[in-house]
Short mmCIF file of C-alpha atoms and ligand atoms in Angstrom, two decimals:
data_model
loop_
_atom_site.label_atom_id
_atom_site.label_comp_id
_atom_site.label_asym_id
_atom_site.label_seq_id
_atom_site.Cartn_x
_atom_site.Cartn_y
_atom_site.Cartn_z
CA UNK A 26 -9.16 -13.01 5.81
CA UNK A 27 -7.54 -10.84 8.61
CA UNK A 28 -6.04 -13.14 11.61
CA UNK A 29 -7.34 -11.96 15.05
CA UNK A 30 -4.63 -11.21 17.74
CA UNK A 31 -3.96 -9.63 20.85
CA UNK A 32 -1.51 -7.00 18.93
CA UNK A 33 -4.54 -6.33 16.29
CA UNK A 34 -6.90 -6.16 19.59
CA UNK A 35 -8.53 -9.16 17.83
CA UNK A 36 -9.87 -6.85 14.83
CA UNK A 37 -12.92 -5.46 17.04
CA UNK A 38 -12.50 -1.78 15.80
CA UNK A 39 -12.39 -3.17 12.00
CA UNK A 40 -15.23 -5.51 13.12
CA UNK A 41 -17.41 -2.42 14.09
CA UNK A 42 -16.58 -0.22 11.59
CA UNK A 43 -17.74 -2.85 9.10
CA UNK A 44 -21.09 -3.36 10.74
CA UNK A 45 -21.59 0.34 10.82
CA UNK A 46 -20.68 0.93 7.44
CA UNK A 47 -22.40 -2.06 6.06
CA UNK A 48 -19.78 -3.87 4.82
CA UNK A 49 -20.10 -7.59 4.29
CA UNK A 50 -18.42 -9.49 7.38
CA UNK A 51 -18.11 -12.24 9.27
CA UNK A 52 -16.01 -13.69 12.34
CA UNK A 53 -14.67 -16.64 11.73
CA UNK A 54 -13.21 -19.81 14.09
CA UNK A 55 -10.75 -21.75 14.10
CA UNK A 56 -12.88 -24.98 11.98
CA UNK A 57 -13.82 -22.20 9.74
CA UNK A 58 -10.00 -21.18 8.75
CA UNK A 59 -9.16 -24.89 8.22
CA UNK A 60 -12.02 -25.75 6.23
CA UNK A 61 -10.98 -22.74 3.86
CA UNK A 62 -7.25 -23.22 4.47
CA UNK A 63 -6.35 -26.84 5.28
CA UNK A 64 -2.79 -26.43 4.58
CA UNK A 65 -2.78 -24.03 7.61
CA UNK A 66 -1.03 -24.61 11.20
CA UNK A 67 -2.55 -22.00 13.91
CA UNK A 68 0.10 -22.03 16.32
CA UNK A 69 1.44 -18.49 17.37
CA UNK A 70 4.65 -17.57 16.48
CA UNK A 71 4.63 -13.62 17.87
CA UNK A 72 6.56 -11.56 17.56
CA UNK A 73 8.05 -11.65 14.57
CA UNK A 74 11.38 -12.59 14.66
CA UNK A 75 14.89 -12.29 12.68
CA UNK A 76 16.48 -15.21 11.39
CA UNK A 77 19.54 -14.98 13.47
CA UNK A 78 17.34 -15.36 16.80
CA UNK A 79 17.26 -18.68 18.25
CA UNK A 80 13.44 -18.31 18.96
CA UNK A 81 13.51 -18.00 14.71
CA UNK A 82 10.83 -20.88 13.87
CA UNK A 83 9.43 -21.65 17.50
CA UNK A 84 5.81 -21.23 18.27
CA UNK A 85 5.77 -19.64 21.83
CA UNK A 86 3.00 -21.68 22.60
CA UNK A 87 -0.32 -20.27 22.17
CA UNK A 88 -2.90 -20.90 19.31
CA UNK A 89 -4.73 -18.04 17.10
CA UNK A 90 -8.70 -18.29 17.20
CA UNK A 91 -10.20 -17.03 14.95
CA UNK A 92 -9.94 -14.21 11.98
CA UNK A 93 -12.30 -11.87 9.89
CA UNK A 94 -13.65 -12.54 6.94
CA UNK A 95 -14.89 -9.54 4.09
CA UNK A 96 -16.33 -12.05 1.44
CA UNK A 97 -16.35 -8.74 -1.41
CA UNK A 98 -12.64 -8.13 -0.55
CA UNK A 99 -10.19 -8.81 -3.78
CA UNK A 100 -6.83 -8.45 -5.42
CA UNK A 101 -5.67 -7.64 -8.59
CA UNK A 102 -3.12 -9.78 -10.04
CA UNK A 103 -1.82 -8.15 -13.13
CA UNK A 104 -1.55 -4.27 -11.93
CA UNK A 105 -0.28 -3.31 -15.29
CA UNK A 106 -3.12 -4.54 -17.10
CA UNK A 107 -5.32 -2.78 -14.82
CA UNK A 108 -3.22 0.56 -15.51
CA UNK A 109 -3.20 0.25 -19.03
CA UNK A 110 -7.44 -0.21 -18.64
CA UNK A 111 -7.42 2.78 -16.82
CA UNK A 112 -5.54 4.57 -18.96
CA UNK A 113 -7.87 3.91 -21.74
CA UNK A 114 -10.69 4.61 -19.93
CA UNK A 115 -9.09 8.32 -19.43
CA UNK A 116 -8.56 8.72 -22.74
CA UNK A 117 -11.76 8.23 -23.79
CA UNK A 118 -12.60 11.53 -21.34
CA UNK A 119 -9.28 13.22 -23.44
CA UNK A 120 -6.35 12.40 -21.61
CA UNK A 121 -3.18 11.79 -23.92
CA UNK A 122 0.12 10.01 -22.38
CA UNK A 123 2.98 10.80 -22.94
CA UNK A 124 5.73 8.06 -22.17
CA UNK A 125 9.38 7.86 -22.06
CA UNK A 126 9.75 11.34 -21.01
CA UNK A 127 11.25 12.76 -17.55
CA UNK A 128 10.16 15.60 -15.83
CA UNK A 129 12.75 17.83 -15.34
CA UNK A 130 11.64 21.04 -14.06
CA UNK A 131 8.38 22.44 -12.13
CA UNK A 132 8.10 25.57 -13.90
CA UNK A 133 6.56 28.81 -12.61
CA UNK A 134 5.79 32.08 -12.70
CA UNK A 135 4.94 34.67 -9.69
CA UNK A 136 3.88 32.20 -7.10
CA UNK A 137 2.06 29.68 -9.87
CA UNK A 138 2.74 26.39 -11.79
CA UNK A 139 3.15 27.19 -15.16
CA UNK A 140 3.83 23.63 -16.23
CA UNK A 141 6.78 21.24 -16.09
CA UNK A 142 9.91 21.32 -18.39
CA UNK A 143 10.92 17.58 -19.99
CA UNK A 144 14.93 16.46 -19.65
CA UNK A 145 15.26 16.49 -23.34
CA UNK A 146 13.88 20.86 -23.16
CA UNK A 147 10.53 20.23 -24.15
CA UNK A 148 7.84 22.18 -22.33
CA UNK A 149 4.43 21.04 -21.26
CA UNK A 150 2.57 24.54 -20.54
CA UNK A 151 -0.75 23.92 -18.03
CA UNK A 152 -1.54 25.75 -15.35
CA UNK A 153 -2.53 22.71 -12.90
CA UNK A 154 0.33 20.46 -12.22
CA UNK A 155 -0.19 17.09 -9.84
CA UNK A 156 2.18 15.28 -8.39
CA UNK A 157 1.70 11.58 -8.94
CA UNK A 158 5.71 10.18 -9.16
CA UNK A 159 5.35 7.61 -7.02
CA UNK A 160 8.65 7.11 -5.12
CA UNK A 161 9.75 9.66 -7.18
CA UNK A 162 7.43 12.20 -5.57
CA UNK A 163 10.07 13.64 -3.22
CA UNK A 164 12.30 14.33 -6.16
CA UNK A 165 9.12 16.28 -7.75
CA UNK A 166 8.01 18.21 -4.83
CA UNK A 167 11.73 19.09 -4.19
CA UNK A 168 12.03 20.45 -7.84
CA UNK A 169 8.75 22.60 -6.88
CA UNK A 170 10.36 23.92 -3.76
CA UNK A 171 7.56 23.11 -1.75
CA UNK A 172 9.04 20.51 0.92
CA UNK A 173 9.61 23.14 3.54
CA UNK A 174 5.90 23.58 5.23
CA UNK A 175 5.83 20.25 4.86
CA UNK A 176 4.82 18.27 8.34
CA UNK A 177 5.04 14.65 6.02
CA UNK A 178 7.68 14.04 3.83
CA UNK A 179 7.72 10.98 1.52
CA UNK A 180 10.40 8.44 0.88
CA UNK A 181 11.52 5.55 -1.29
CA UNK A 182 11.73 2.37 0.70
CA UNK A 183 12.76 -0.73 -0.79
CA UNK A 184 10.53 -4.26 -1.03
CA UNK A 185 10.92 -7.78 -1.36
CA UNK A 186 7.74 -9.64 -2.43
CA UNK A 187 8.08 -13.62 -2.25
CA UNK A 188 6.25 -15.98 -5.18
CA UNK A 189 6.23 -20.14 -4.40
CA UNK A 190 4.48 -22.73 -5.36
CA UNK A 191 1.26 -24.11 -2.98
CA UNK A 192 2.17 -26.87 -1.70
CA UNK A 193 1.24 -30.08 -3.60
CA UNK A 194 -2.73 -31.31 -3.92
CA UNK A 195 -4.06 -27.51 -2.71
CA UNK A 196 -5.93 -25.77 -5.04
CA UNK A 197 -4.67 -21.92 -3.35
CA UNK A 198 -4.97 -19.75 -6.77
CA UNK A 199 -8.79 -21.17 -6.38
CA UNK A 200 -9.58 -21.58 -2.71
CA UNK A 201 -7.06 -19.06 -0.57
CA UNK A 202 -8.22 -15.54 0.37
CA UNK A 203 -6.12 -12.96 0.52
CA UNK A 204 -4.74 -12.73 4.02
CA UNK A 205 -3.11 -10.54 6.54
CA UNK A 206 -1.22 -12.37 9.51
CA UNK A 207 0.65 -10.14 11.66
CA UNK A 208 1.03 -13.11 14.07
CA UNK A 209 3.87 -13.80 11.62
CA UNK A 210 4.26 -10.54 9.84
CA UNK A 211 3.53 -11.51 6.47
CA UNK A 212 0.17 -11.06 4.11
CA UNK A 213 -0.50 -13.44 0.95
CA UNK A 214 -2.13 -13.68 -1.65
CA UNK A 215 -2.84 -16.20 -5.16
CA UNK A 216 -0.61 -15.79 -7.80
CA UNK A 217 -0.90 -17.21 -11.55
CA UNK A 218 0.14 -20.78 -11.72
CA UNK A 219 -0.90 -21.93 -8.37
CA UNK A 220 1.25 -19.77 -6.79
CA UNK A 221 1.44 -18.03 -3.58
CA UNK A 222 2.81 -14.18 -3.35
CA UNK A 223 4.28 -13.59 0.12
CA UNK A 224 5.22 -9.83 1.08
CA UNK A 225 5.65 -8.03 4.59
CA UNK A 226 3.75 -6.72 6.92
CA UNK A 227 7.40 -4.61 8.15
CA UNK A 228 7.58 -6.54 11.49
CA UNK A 229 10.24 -4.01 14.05
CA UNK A 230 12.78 -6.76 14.09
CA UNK A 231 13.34 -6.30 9.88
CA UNK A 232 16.36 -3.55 8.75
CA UNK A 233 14.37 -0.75 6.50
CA UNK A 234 16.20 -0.16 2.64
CA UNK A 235 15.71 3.07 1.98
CA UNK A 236 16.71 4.47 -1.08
CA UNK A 237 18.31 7.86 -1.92
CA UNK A 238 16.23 8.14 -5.50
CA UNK A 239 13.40 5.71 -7.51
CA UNK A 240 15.73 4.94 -9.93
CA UNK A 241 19.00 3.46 -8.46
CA UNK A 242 18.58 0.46 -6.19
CA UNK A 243 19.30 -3.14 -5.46
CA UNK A 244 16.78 -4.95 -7.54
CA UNK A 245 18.17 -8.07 -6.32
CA UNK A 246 16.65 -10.41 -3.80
CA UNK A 247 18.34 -10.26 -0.62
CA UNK A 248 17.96 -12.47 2.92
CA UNK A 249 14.91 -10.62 3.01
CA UNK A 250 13.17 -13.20 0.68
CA UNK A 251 13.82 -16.53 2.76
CA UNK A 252 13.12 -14.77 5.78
CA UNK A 253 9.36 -14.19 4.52
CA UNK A 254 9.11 -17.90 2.43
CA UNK A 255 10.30 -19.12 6.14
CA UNK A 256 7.60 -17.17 7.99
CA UNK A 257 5.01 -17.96 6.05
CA UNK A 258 6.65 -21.66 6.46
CA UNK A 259 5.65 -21.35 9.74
CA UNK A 260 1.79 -21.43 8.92
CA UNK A 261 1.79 -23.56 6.02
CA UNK A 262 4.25 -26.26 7.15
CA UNK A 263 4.11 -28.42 3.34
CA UNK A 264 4.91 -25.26 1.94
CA UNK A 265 7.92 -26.12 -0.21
CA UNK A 266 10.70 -23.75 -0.81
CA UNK A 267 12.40 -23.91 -4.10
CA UNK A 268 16.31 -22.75 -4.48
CA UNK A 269 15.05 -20.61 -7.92
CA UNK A 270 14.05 -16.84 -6.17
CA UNK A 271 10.78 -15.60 -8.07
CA UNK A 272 8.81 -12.24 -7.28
CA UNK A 273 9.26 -8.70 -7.42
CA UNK A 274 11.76 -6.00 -6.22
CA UNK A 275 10.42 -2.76 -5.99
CA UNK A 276 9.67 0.70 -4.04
CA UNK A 277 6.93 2.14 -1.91
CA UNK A 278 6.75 6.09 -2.07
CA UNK A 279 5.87 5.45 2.29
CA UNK A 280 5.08 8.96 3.93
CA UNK A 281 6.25 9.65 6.96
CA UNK A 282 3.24 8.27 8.68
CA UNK A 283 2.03 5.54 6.17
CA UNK A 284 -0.85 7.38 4.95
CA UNK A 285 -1.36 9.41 1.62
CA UNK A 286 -0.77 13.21 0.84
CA UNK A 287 -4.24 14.09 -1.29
CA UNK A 288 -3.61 17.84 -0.96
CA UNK A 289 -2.75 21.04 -2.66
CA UNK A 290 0.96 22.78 -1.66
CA UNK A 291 2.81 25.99 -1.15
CA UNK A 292 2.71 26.52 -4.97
CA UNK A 293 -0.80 28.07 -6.51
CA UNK A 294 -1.59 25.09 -9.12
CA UNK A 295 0.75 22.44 -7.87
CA UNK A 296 -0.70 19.12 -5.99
CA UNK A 297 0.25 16.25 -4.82
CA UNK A 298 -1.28 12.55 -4.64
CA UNK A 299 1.71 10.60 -3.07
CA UNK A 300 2.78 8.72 -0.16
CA UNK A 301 0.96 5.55 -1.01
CA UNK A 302 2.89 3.73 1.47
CA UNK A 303 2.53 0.43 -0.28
CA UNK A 304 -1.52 0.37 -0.22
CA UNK A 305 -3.88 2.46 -2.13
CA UNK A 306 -3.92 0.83 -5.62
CA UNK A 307 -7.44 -0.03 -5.03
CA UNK A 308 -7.71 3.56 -3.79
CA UNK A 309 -6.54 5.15 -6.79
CA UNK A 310 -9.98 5.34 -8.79
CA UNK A 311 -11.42 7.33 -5.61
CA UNK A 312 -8.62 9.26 -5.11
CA UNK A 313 -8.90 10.36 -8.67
CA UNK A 314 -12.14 11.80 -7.85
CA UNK A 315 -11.25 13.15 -4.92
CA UNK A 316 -8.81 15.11 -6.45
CA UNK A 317 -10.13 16.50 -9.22
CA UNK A 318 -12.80 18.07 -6.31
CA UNK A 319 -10.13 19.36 -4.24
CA UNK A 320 -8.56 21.24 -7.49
CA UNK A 321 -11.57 22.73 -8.28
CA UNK A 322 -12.76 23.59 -4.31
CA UNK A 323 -8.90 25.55 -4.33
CA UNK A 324 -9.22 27.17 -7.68
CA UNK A 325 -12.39 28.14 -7.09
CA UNK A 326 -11.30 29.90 -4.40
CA UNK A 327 -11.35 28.24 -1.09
CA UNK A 328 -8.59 27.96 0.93
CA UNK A 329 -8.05 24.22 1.87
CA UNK A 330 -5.52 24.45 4.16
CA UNK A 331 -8.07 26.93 6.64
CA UNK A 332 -11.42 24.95 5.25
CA UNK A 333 -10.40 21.82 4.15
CA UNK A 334 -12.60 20.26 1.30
CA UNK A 335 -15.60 17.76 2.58
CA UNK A 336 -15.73 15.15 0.03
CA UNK A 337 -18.81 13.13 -0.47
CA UNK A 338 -18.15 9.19 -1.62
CA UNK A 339 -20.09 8.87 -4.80
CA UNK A 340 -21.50 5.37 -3.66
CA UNK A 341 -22.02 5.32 -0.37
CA UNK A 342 -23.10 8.86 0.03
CA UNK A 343 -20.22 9.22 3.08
CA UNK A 344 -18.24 12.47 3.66
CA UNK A 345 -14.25 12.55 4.03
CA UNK A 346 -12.81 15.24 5.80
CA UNK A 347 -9.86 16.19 3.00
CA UNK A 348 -8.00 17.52 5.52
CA UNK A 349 -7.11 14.24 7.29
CA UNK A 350 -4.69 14.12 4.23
CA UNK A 351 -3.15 17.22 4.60
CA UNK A 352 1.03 17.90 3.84
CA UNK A 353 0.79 19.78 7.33
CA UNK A 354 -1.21 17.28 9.35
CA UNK A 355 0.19 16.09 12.80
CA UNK A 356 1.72 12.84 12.31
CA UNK A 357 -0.84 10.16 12.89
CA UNK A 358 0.10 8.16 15.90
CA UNK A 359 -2.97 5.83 15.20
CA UNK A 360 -1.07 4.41 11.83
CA UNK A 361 0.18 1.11 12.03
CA UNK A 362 3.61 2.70 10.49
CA UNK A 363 3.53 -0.05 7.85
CA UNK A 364 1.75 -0.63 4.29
CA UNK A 365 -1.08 -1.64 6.87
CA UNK A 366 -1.43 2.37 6.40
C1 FAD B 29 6.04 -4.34 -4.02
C2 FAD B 29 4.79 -3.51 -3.93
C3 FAD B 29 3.59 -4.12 -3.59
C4 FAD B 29 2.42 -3.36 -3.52
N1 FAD B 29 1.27 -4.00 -3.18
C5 FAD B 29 0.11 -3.29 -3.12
C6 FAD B 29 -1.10 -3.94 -2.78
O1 FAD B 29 -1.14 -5.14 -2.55
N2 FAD B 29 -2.23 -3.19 -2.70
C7 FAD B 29 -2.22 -1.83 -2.95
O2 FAD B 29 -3.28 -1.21 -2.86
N3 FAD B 29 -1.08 -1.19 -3.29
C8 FAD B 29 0.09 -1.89 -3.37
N4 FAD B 29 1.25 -1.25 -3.68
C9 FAD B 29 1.22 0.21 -3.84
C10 FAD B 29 0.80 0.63 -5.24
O3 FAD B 29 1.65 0.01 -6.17
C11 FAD B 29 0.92 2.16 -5.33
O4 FAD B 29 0.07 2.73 -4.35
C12 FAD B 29 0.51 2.68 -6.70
O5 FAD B 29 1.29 2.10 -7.71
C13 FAD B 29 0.70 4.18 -6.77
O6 FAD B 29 0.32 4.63 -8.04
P1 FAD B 29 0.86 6.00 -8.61
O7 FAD B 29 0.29 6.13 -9.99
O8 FAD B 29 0.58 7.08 -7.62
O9 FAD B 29 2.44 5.86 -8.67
P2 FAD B 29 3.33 4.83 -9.48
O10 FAD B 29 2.56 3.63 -9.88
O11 FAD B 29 4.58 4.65 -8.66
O12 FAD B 29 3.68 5.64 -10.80
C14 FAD B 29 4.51 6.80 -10.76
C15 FAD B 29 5.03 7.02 -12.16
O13 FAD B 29 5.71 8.29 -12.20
C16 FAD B 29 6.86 8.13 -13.01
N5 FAD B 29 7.84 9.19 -12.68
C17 FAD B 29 8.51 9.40 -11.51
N6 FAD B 29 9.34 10.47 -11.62
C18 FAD B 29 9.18 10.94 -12.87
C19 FAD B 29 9.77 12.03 -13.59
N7 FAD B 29 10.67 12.84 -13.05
N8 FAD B 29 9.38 12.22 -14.89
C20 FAD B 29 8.45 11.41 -15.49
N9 FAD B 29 7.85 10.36 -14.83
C21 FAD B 29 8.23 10.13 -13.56
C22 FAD B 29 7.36 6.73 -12.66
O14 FAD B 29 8.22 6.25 -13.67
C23 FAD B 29 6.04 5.97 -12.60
O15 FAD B 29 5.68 5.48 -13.87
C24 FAD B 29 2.46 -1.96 -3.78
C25 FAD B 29 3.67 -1.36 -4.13
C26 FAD B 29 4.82 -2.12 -4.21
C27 FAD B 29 6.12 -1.45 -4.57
#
């Protein structure tokens, strides 16, 4: 459930796109919301504010309407089981893991990957390397050398992601959506136990933490976690707010424009599939796909960056313009410039 407001130009762009696309959706009033959510409050609170303004916690009188509603839309609540599933399911095409290691070194030989060197010397010879570090990526695609072509760069930025309980006699873990409110700059969704996971939606008025490297940061809460409990407070007013600070600390790998690099580089053999910005888990089967075409449209010959790859969805038979991804594109202006990509 996506809240309609004036800043999302009530959602009629997503609205169409759904219809033409066939995606399951439907628009949604105010009874609606309550019926579904009947913990929920539908004043306005926008903008988003920071704690130390005195407007902090004071509707500005006007009332939200109405949302959208994509009844096949989902969440996954244990990511790392759904990793290790995946990664079972690619070993049963071959893949083999190996963990605990660190990549050390692109290595290469007269203009092509020759595979990547491990901190403790080991060598891994291949001659496809793809970049998939996460926030680590810039680190990786520094170590390649290929960063100066480069249009979008990617960074670690730091995250705060909020876990209370529902408030008393609400079933949420069984009845709530997942939802995006920008009206208050948070999104939510269930969480094991009854509980509700709050995280950001990066509202202008909130500092960015970003981080020189993916390894050495803060993993402490910070301000930053009341400050979402309190906003989302401010929709669910019996939302309770307990003293003991549960959730996660972690990093997005966001690109300068808050979409994904799917794309080859400057090095023959060497790709990247980073920038996630926060939002393409679901993405990742797809992009897996994707990129396994792109490798073979490049080492087949093609050149991308001239031609760029047209990708054909397996299931809905709809092409993607690879390019739209591209290292070199023109910063998107269109992007929200938050994990709302
Ligand atoms: C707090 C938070 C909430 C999120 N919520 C959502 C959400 O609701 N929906 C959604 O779609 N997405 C969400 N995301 C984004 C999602 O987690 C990422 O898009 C996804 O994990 C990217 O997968 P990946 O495999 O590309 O990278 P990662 O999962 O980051 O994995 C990269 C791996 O590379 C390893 N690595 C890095 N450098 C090296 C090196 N030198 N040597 C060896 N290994 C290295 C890392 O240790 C890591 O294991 C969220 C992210 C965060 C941080």
């Amino acid at each position: 459930m996506v809240m309609r407001t004036p800043e999302n130009d009530f959602l009629n762009k997503h609205l169409k796109n759904s219809l033409d696309l066939n995606i399951p959706v439907e628009e949604w009033d105010e009874s609606q919301i309550l019926a579904r959510m009947p913990i929920y409050a539908l004043e306005s609170y926008h903008p988003p504010k920071a704690r130390e303004d005195d407007a902090f916690g004071q509707p500005n009188g006007k009332s939200l309407h109405g949302a959208l509603y994509w009844p096949n839309g989902g969440y996954v609540t244990d990511p790392a089981l759904s990793s290790q599933n995946l990664a079972d399911a690619a070993r049963q095409y071959g893949a083999e893991f190996r963990m605990g290691v660190e990549v050390a070194e692109i290595m290469q030989a007269d203009g092509k990957v020759t595979g990547v060197r491990l901190a403790d010397g080991g060598e891994i010879h291949a001659p496809i390397v793809v970049n998939v570090a996460g926030p680590g990526s810039a680190i990786i695609n520094e170590m390649a050398g290929v960063t100066e072509e480069m249009t979008i760069k990617t960074r670690p930025l730091r995250q705060e992601v909020v876990h209370v309980p529902s408030p008393e006699g609400f079933d949420f873990e069984g009845q709530a959506p997942v939802v995006s409110d920008n009206d208050i700059g948070c999104y939510v969704r269930p969480e094991h136990g009854n509980h509700i996971l709050i995280g950001s939606e990066d509202p202008e008025c909130d500092p960015h933490y970003w981080t020189e490297n993916d390894t050495d940061y803060d993993r402490n809460f910070t301000e930053q976690w009341t400050t979402q409990a309190l906003r989302y407070a401010q929709r669910v007013p019996s939302l309770g707010i307990p003293s003991k600070l549960r959730g996660v600390v972690d990093l997005y790998d966001a690109s300068t424009d808050w979409i994904p690099i799917y794309d080859k580089s400057s090095l023959g053999g060497y790709y990247m599939a980073c920038g996630t910005s926060g939002n393409q888990y679901k993405n990742a089967p797809i992009a897996g796909k994707m990129m396994a075409a792109l490798i073979k449209y490049c080492e087949d010959g093609a050149d991308h960056d001239v031609a760029p790859l047209d990708f054909q969805l397996p299931y809905i038979q709809r092409n993607i313009d690879v390019g739209f991804y591209s290292r070199k594109r023109q910063i998107n202006e269109e992007s929200s410039f938050s994990v709302l990509g």
